[in-house]
Short mmCIF file of C-alpha atoms and ligand atoms in Angstrom, two decimals:
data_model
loop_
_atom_site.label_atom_id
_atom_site.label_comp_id
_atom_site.label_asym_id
_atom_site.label_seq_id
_atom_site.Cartn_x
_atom_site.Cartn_y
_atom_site.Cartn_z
CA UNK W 1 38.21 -45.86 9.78
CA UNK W 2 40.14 -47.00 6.71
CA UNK W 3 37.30 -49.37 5.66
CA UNK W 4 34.64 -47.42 5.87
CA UNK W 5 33.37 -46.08 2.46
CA UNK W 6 30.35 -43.62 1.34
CA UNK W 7 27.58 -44.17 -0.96
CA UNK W 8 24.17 -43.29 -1.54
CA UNK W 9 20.60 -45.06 -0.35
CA UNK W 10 19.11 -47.70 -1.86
CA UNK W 11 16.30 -49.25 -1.70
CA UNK W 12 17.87 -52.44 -1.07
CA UNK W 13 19.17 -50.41 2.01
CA UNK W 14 15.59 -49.97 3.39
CA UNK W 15 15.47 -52.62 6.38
CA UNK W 16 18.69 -51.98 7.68
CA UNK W 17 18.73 -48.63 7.64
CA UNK W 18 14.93 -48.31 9.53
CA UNK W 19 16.75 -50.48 12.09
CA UNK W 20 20.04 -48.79 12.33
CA UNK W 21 17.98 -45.16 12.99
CA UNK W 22 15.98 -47.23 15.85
CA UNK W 23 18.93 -48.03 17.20
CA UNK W 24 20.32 -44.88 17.06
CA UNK W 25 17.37 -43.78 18.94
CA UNK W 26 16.41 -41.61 16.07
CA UNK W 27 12.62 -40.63 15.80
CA UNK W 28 11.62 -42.15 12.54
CA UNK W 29 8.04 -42.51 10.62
CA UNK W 30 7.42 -45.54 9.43
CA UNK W 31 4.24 -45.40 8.07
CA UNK W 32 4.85 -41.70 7.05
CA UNK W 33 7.88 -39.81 5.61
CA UNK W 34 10.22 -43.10 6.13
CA UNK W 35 7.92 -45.61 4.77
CA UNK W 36 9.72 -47.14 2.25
CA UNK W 37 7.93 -45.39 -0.82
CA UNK W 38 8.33 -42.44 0.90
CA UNK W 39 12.04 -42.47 1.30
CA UNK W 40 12.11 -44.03 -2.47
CA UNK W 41 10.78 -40.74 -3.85
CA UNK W 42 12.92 -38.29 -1.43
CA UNK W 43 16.20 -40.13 -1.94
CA UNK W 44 15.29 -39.71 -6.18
CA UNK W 45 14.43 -35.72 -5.58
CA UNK W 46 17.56 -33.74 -6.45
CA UNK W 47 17.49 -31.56 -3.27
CA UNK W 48 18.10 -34.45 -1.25
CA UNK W 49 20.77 -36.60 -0.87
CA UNK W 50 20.81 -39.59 1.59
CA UNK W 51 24.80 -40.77 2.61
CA UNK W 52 25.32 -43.91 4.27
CA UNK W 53 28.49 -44.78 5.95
CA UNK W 54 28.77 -48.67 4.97
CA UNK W 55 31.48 -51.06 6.81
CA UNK W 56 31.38 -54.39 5.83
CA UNK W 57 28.53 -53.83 3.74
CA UNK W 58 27.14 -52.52 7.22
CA UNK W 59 25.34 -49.25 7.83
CA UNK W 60 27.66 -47.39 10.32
CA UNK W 61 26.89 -43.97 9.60
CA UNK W 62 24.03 -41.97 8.21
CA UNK W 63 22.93 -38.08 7.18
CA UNK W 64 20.07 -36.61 5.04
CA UNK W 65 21.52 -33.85 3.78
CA UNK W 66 18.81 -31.88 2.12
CA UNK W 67 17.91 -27.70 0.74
CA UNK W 68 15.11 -25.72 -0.58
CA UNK W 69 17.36 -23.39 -2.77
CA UNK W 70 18.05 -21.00 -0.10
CA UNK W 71 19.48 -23.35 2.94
CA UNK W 72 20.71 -26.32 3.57
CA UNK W 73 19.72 -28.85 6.18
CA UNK W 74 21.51 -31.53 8.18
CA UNK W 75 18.99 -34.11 9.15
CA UNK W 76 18.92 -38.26 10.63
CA UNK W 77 22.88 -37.68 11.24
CA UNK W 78 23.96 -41.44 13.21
CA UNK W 79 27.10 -43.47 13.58
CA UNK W 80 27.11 -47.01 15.16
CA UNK W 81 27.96 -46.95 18.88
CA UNK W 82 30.61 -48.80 18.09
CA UNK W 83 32.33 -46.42 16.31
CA UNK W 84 31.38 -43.45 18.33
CA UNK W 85 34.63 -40.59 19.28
CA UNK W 86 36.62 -41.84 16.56
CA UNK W 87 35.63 -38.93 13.76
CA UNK W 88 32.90 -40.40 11.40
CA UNK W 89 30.05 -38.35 12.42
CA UNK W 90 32.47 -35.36 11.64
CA UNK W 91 33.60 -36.44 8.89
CA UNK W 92 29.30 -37.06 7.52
CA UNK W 93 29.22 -33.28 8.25
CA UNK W 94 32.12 -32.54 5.97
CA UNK W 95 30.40 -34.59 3.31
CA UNK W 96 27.25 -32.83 3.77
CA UNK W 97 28.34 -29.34 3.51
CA UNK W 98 30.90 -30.62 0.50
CA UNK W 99 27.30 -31.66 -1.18
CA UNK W 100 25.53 -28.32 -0.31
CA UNK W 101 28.42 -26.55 -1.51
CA UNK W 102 28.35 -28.20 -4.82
CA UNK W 103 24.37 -27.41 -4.86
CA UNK W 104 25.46 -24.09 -4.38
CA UNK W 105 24.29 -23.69 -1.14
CA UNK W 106 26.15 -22.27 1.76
CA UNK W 107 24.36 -21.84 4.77
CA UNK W 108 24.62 -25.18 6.57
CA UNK W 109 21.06 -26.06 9.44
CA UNK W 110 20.42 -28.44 11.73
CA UNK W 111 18.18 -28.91 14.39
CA UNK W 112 19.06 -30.87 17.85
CA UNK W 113 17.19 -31.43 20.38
CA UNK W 114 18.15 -29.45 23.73
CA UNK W 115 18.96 -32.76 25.67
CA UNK W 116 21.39 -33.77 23.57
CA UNK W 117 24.25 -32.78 24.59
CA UNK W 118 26.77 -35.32 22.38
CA UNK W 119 25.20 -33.90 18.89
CA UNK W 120 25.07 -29.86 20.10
CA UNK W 121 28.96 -30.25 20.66
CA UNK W 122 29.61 -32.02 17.64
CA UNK W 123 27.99 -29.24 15.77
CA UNK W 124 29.77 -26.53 17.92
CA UNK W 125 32.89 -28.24 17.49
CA UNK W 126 31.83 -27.79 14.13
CA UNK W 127 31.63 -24.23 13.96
CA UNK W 128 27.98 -24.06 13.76
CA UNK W 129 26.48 -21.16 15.77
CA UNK W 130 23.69 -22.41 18.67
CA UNK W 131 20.68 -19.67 18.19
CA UNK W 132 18.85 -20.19 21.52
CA UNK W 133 16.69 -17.57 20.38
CA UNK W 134 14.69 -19.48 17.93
CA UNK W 135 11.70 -21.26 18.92
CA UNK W 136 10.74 -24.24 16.01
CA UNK W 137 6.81 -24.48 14.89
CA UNK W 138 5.60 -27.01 13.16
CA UNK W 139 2.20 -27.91 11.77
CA UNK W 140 0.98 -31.50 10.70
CA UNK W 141 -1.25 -33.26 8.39
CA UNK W 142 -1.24 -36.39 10.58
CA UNK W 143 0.93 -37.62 12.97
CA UNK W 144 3.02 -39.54 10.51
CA UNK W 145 4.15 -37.62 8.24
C1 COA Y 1 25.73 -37.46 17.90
C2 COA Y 1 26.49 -38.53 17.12
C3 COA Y 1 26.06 -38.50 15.66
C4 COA Y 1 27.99 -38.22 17.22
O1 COA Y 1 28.67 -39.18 16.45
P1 COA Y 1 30.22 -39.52 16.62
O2 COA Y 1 30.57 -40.37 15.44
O3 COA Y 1 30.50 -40.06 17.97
O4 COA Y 1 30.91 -38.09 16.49
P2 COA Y 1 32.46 -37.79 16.24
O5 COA Y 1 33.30 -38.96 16.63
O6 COA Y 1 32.63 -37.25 14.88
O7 COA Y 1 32.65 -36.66 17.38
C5 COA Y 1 33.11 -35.40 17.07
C6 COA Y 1 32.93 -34.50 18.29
O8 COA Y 1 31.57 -34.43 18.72
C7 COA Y 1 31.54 -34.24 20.14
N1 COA Y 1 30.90 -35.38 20.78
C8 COA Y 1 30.46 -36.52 20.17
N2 COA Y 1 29.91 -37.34 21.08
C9 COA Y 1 29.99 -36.71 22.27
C10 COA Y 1 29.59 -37.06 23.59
N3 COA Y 1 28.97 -38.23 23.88
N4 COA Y 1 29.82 -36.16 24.59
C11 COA Y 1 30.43 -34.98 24.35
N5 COA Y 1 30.86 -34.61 23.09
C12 COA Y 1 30.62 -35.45 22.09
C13 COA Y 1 32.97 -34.13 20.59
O9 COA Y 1 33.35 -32.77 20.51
C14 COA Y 1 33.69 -34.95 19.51
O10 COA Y 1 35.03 -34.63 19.38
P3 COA Y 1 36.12 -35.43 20.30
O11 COA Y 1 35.80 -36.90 20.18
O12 COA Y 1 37.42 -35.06 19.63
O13 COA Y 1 35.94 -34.90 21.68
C15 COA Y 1 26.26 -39.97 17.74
O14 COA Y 1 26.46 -39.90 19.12
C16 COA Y 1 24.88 -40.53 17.45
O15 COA Y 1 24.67 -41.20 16.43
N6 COA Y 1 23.94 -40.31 18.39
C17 COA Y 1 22.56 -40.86 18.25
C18 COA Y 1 21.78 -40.16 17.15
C19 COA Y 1 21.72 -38.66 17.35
O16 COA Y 1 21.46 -38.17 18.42
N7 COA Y 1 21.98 -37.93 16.25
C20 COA Y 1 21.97 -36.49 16.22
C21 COA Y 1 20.62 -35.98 15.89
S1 COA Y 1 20.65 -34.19 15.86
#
């Protein structure tokens, strides 16, 4: 992984990155919270902080790290298949805590779906705790936001 290298969004970045989360299977928003305005406005908010993994002036990696002054969240974390096993999606957690940290926020969230198997072990590997007690709710303006 020596030439992989982290920086922050873009907008430049837009394109790409909508594709790389589609083919990461990731579901995005287009038209609502990852319509390019959208993400324009989060990624200039100082609660959130959007790391890209960039090879070869390729996306390989992503995470949204974000926190409302009590926790912190882990959100949109993705590596390239390519790439997969060899430590980079790890090593986007490490980053995102480091952020939090520096935030000063230490209690480190993320939500994963139950079928995913690959991203639950990451995180447990991780020393996250799995709460199989908690049951998520939601409630929506539209469906796209
Ligand atoms: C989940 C995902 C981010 C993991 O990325 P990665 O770069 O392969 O992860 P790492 O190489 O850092 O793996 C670290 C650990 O996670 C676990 N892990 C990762 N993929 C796994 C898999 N397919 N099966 C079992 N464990 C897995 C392992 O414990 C692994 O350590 P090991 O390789 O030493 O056994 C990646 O598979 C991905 O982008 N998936 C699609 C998007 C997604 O589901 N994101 C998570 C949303 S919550």
């Amino acid at each position: 992984m020596e030439k992989i290298s982290y920086r922050l969004y873009r907008d430049s970045d837009y394109q790409a990155l909508i594709e790389f989360w589609q083919e990461a299977g990731l579901h995005i928003r287009p038209v609502g919270r990852d319509s390019r305005q959208s993400l324009a406005i989060q990624a200039s908010q100082p609660m959130m902080h959007l790391l890209l993994a960039v090879e070869d002036q390729e996306i390989s990696g992503t995470v949204i790290v974000t926190h409302d002054g009590r926790k912190g969240w882990i959100n949109r974390l993705a590596t390239a298949p390519r790439l997969r096993r060899t430590g980079l999606a790890k090593e986007l957690i490490r980053q995102a805590e480091a952020w939090l940290r520096q935030q000063g926020i230490h209690i480190y969230t993320c939500l994963i779906e139950d079928w995913n198997t690959s991203s639950r072990a990451l995180f447990l590997g991780m020393d996250y705790v799995e709460h199989r007690d908690i049951i998520y709710y939601s409630k929506r303006e539209n469906n796209n936001v």
